[in-house]
Amino acid sequence: MHGIIFLELKKYVGAKWGAPAWSTLLADAGLGSRSYLPVHEYPDDEAELLIGTVAKTTGQTFPTLLEDFGEFIVPDLLQVYRSLIHANWRTLDLIENTERMIHRIVRLRNPGARPPQLVTERRNPSQVAIHYRSTRRMCGIAKGMARGVAKHYGERVAIHEPQCMHTGAPECVIELRLAN
């Protein structure tokens, strides 16, 4: 997993439970004083271990925590990738173009990066479906990011997931509809 996700997780943990919580989390997860750099790749199982440890420690479910984390990271990611985001885009436009404009560049800049594959289907002006494919199966982050992007644009989205890898499907289908 890309180092920026670990740095965002550290920021998330600090914002929710205070700066010392990160060191405690690393210790509880058995990772000692591990540090992460933004442009390196790290084992997926470390991210899963850290997120699972946060969930266990806080009593949240893994999916709920993923969604909250996904929403939390949006402002920073929008800042990092602002040059790739068209000024006239709104929530569904950005989501519809994430694979083409952002994930493609991430893969070009860092050949080891493996962001999820997103195939989008614009069903009408107020609805888009995301076909989410990733061996990580962290579709909760995508749902949280959709909420975070909508929040950024002053919009709201209703999210429906008729198909999920966690229930045996080969991919997740996440349907987003503007709720404003």
mmCIF file of C-alpha atoms in Angstrom:
data_model
loop_
_atom_site.group_PDB
_atom_site.id
_atom_site.type_symbol
_atom_site.label_atom_id
_atom_site.label_comp_id
_atom_site.label_asym_id
_atom_site.label_seq_id
_atom_site.Cartn_x
_atom_site.Cartn_y
_atom_site.Cartn_z
ATOM 1 C CA MET A 1 0.000 0.000 0.000
ATOM 2 C CA HIS A 2 1.174 3.502 -0.815
ATOM 3 C CA GLY A 3 2.924 5.343 1.999
ATOM 4 C CA ILE A 4 0.610 8.324 1.780
ATOM 5 C CA ILE A 5 -2.192 6.124 3.114
ATOM 6 C CA PHE A 6 -0.116 5.271 6.191
ATOM 7 C CA LEU A 7 0.702 8.943 6.755
ATOM 8 C CA GLU A 8 -2.976 9.816 6.419
ATOM 9 C CA LEU A 9 -3.814 7.031 8.882
ATOM 10 C CA LYS A 10 -1.317 8.509 11.342
ATOM 11 C CA LYS A 11 -2.926 11.928 10.888
ATOM 12 C CA TYR A 12 -6.409 10.416 11.311
ATOM 13 C CA VAL A 13 -5.462 8.621 14.516
ATOM 14 C CA GLY A 14 -3.876 11.803 15.896
ATOM 15 C CA ALA A 15 -6.915 13.923 15.019
ATOM 16 C CA LYS A 16 -9.362 11.452 16.577
ATOM 17 C CA TRP A 17 -7.467 10.274 19.669
ATOM 18 C CA GLY A 18 -4.463 12.591 20.108
ATOM 19 C CA ALA A 19 -0.883 12.486 18.839
ATOM 20 C CA PRO A 20 0.382 9.861 21.339
ATOM 21 C CA ALA A 21 -2.236 7.403 20.064
ATOM 22 C CA TRP A 22 -0.130 6.619 16.964
ATOM 23 C CA SER A 23 2.777 5.254 19.019
ATOM 24 C CA THR A 24 0.336 3.244 21.110
ATOM 25 C CA LEU A 25 -1.302 1.905 17.952
ATOM 26 C CA LEU A 26 2.033 0.820 16.472
ATOM 27 C CA ALA A 27 2.939 -0.935 19.727
ATOM 28 C CA ASP A 28 -0.481 -2.616 20.032
ATOM 29 C CA ALA A 29 -0.184 -3.811 16.429
ATOM 30 C CA GLY A 30 3.300 -5.218 17.111
ATOM 31 C CA LEU A 31 4.999 -2.801 14.691
ATOM 32 C CA GLY A 32 7.257 -1.094 17.228
ATOM 33 C CA SER A 33 8.381 2.331 16.082
ATOM 34 C CA ARG A 34 7.736 1.774 12.374
ATOM 35 C CA SER A 35 7.850 4.880 10.202
ATOM 36 C CA TYR A 36 6.350 5.427 6.756
ATOM 37 C CA LEU A 37 7.434 7.583 3.835
ATOM 38 C CA PRO A 38 4.880 9.048 1.420
ATOM 39 C CA VAL A 39 6.316 7.710 -1.853
ATOM 40 C CA HIS A 40 7.169 4.168 -0.782
ATOM 41 C CA GLU A 41 5.080 1.029 -0.894
ATOM 42 C CA TYR A 42 4.422 -0.980 2.254
ATOM 43 C CA PRO A 43 2.801 -4.366 2.854
ATOM 44 C CA ASP A 44 -0.984 -4.343 2.616
ATOM 45 C CA ASP A 45 -1.210 -6.496 5.708
ATOM 46 C CA GLU A 46 0.362 -3.685 7.788
ATOM 47 C CA ALA A 47 -2.453 -1.323 6.798
ATOM 48 C CA GLU A 48 -5.041 -3.988 7.558
ATOM 49 C CA LEU A 49 -3.364 -4.723 10.890
ATOM 50 C CA LEU A 50 -3.277 -1.046 11.880
ATOM 51 C CA ILE A 51 -6.869 -0.366 10.829
ATOM 52 C CA GLY A 52 -8.013 -3.566 12.522
ATOM 53 C CA THR A 53 -6.205 -2.569 15.714
ATOM 54 C CA VAL A 54 -7.867 0.865 15.669
ATOM 55 C CA ALA A 55 -11.258 -0.780 15.149
ATOM 56 C CA LYS A 56 -10.678 -3.222 18.002
ATOM 57 C CA THR A 57 -9.361 -0.529 20.335
ATOM 58 C CA THR A 58 -12.208 1.901 19.641
ATOM 59 C CA GLY A 59 -15.012 -0.640 19.340
ATOM 60 C CA GLN A 60 -15.857 0.435 15.796
ATOM 61 C CA THR A 61 -16.473 -2.061 13.050
ATOM 62 C CA PHE A 62 -13.797 -2.375 10.356
ATOM 63 C CA PRO A 63 -16.187 -1.131 7.582
ATOM 64 C CA THR A 64 -17.341 1.868 9.662
ATOM 65 C CA LEU A 65 -13.765 2.830 10.422
ATOM 66 C CA LEU A 66 -12.786 2.532 6.729
ATOM 67 C CA GLU A 67 -15.622 4.848 5.710
ATOM 68 C CA ASP A 68 -14.734 7.416 8.368
ATOM 69 C CA PHE A 69 -11.080 7.271 7.358
ATOM 70 C CA GLY A 70 -11.986 7.611 3.677
ATOM 71 C CA GLU A 71 -13.980 10.755 4.361
ATOM 72 C CA PHE A 72 -11.176 12.145 6.538
ATOM 73 C CA ILE A 73 -8.450 11.863 3.886
ATOM 74 C CA VAL A 74 -10.314 13.690 1.113
ATOM 75 C CA PRO A 75 -9.146 17.258 1.889
ATOM 76 C CA ASP A 76 -5.473 16.252 1.832
ATOM 77 C CA LEU A 77 -5.818 14.155 -1.324
ATOM 78 C CA LEU A 78 -7.690 16.951 -3.094
ATOM 79 C CA GLN A 79 -4.800 19.230 -2.218
ATOM 80 C CA VAL A 80 -2.157 16.759 -3.436
ATOM 81 C CA TYR A 81 -3.944 16.114 -6.743
ATOM 82 C CA ARG A 82 -5.484 19.572 -7.280
ATOM 83 C CA SER A 83 -3.595 20.061 -10.565
ATOM 84 C CA LEU A 84 -5.416 17.019 -12.000
ATOM 85 C CA ILE A 85 -8.881 18.172 -10.971
ATOM 86 C CA HIS A 86 -10.794 20.377 -13.382
ATOM 87 C CA ALA A 87 -12.139 23.593 -11.854
ATOM 88 C CA ASN A 88 -15.644 23.021 -13.228
ATOM 89 C CA TRP A 89 -16.006 19.503 -11.800
ATOM 90 C CA ARG A 90 -18.392 18.676 -8.998
ATOM 91 C CA THR A 91 -18.750 15.514 -6.915
ATOM 92 C CA LEU A 92 -19.829 13.019 -9.552
ATOM 93 C CA ASP A 93 -17.494 14.465 -12.185
ATOM 94 C CA LEU A 94 -14.474 13.985 -9.945
ATOM 95 C CA ILE A 95 -15.514 10.469 -8.991
ATOM 96 C CA GLU A 96 -16.236 9.584 -12.614
ATOM 97 C CA ASN A 97 -12.743 10.746 -13.640
ATOM 98 C CA THR A 98 -10.674 9.483 -10.694
ATOM 99 C CA GLU A 99 -9.328 6.428 -12.511
ATOM 100 C CA ARG A 100 -8.470 8.296 -15.703
ATOM 101 C CA MET A 101 -7.031 11.455 -14.175
ATOM 102 C CA ILE A 102 -5.621 10.481 -10.781
ATOM 103 C CA HIS A 103 -5.024 6.728 -10.515
ATOM 104 C CA ARG A 104 -3.416 6.637 -13.965
ATOM 105 C CA ILE A 105 -0.933 9.354 -12.922
ATOM 106 C CA VAL A 106 -0.280 7.642 -9.581
ATOM 107 C CA ARG A 107 0.637 4.437 -11.442
ATOM 108 C CA LEU A 108 2.865 6.331 -13.908
ATOM 109 C CA ARG A 109 4.737 8.209 -11.196
ATOM 110 C CA ASN A 110 5.139 5.192 -8.957
ATOM 111 C CA PRO A 111 5.131 1.874 -10.846
ATOM 112 C CA GLY A 112 4.744 -0.051 -7.574
ATOM 113 C CA ALA A 113 1.539 1.776 -6.649
ATOM 114 C CA ARG A 114 -1.630 -0.278 -6.812
ATOM 115 C CA PRO A 115 -4.632 1.950 -6.200
ATOM 116 C CA PRO A 116 -7.954 0.199 -6.662
ATOM 117 C CA GLN A 117 -9.237 -0.101 -10.191
ATOM 118 C CA LEU A 118 -12.358 1.994 -10.620
ATOM 119 C CA VAL A 119 -14.597 1.563 -13.618
ATOM 120 C CA THR A 120 -17.328 4.175 -13.522
ATOM 121 C CA GLU A 121 -20.654 4.326 -15.263
ATOM 122 C CA ARG A 122 -22.441 7.683 -15.433
ATOM 123 C CA ARG A 123 -26.066 6.622 -15.393
ATOM 124 C CA ASN A 124 -27.538 10.124 -15.533
ATOM 125 C CA PRO A 125 -26.534 13.649 -14.450
ATOM 126 C CA SER A 126 -27.195 12.848 -10.788
ATOM 127 C CA GLN A 127 -26.013 9.239 -10.542
ATOM 128 C CA VAL A 128 -22.777 7.332 -11.077
ATOM 129 C CA ALA A 129 -21.926 3.701 -10.367
ATOM 130 C CA ILE A 130 -18.410 2.669 -9.365
ATOM 131 C CA HIS A 131 -17.178 -0.837 -10.086
ATOM 132 C CA TYR A 132 -14.464 -1.183 -7.452
ATOM 133 C CA ARG A 133 -11.809 -3.875 -7.863
ATOM 134 C CA SER A 134 -8.933 -4.393 -5.463
ATOM 135 C CA THR A 135 -7.360 -7.341 -3.737
ATOM 136 C CA ARG A 136 -7.379 -5.196 -0.592
ATOM 137 C CA ARG A 137 -11.180 -5.187 -0.516
ATOM 138 C CA MET A 138 -11.333 -1.792 1.216
ATOM 139 C CA CYS A 139 -14.450 -0.518 -0.523
ATOM 140 C CA GLY A 140 -15.356 1.300 2.687
ATOM 141 C CA ILE A 141 -12.617 3.809 1.968
ATOM 142 C CA ALA A 142 -14.158 4.499 -1.454
ATOM 143 C CA LYS A 143 -17.585 5.063 0.104
ATOM 144 C CA GLY A 144 -16.125 7.416 2.705
ATOM 145 C CA MET A 145 -14.181 9.278 0.041
ATOM 146 C CA ALA A 146 -17.387 9.747 -1.955
ATOM 147 C CA ARG A 147 -18.946 11.394 1.104
ATOM 148 C CA GLY A 148 -15.833 13.505 1.617
ATOM 149 C CA VAL A 149 -15.778 14.676 -2.011
ATOM 150 C CA ALA A 150 -19.474 15.571 -1.798
ATOM 151 C CA LYS A 151 -18.821 17.477 1.425
ATOM 152 C CA HIS A 152 -15.999 19.374 -0.303
ATOM 153 C CA TYR A 153 -18.398 20.505 -3.028
ATOM 154 C CA GLY A 154 -21.238 21.289 -0.605
ATOM 155 C CA GLU A 155 -23.260 18.352 -1.892
ATOM 156 C CA ARG A 156 -24.542 15.118 -0.410
ATOM 157 C CA VAL A 157 -24.610 11.665 -1.910
ATOM 158 C CA ALA A 158 -26.808 8.704 -1.159
ATOM 159 C CA ILE A 159 -24.753 5.514 -1.333
ATOM 160 C CA HIS A 160 -26.087 2.090 -2.184
ATOM 161 C CA GLU A 161 -23.862 -0.971 -2.561
ATOM 162 C CA PRO A 162 -25.867 -3.730 -4.251
ATOM 163 C CA GLN A 163 -22.794 -5.898 -4.723
ATOM 164 C CA CYS A 164 -19.759 -6.296 -2.444
ATOM 165 C CA MET A 165 -16.659 -8.481 -2.431
ATOM 166 C CA HIS A 166 -17.190 -9.030 1.300
ATOM 167 C CA THR A 167 -20.314 -11.015 0.452
ATOM 168 C CA GLY A 168 -18.622 -13.074 -2.254
ATOM 169 C CA ALA A 169 -19.059 -10.843 -5.295
ATOM 170 C CA PRO A 170 -16.120 -10.534 -7.732
ATOM 171 C CA GLU A 171 -16.228 -6.725 -7.392
ATOM 172 C CA CYS A 172 -18.034 -4.060 -5.432
ATOM 173 C CA VAL A 173 -20.632 -1.939 -7.165
ATOM 174 C CA ILE A 174 -21.129 1.345 -5.362
ATOM 175 C CA GLU A 175 -23.991 3.470 -6.608
ATOM 176 C CA LEU A 176 -23.876 7.181 -5.822
ATOM 177 C CA ARG A 177 -26.824 9.508 -6.274
ATOM 178 C CA LEU A 178 -26.773 13.220 -5.537
ATOM 179 C CA ALA A 179 -29.068 13.758 -2.575
ATOM 180 C CA ASN A 180 -29.358 17.551 -2.717
#
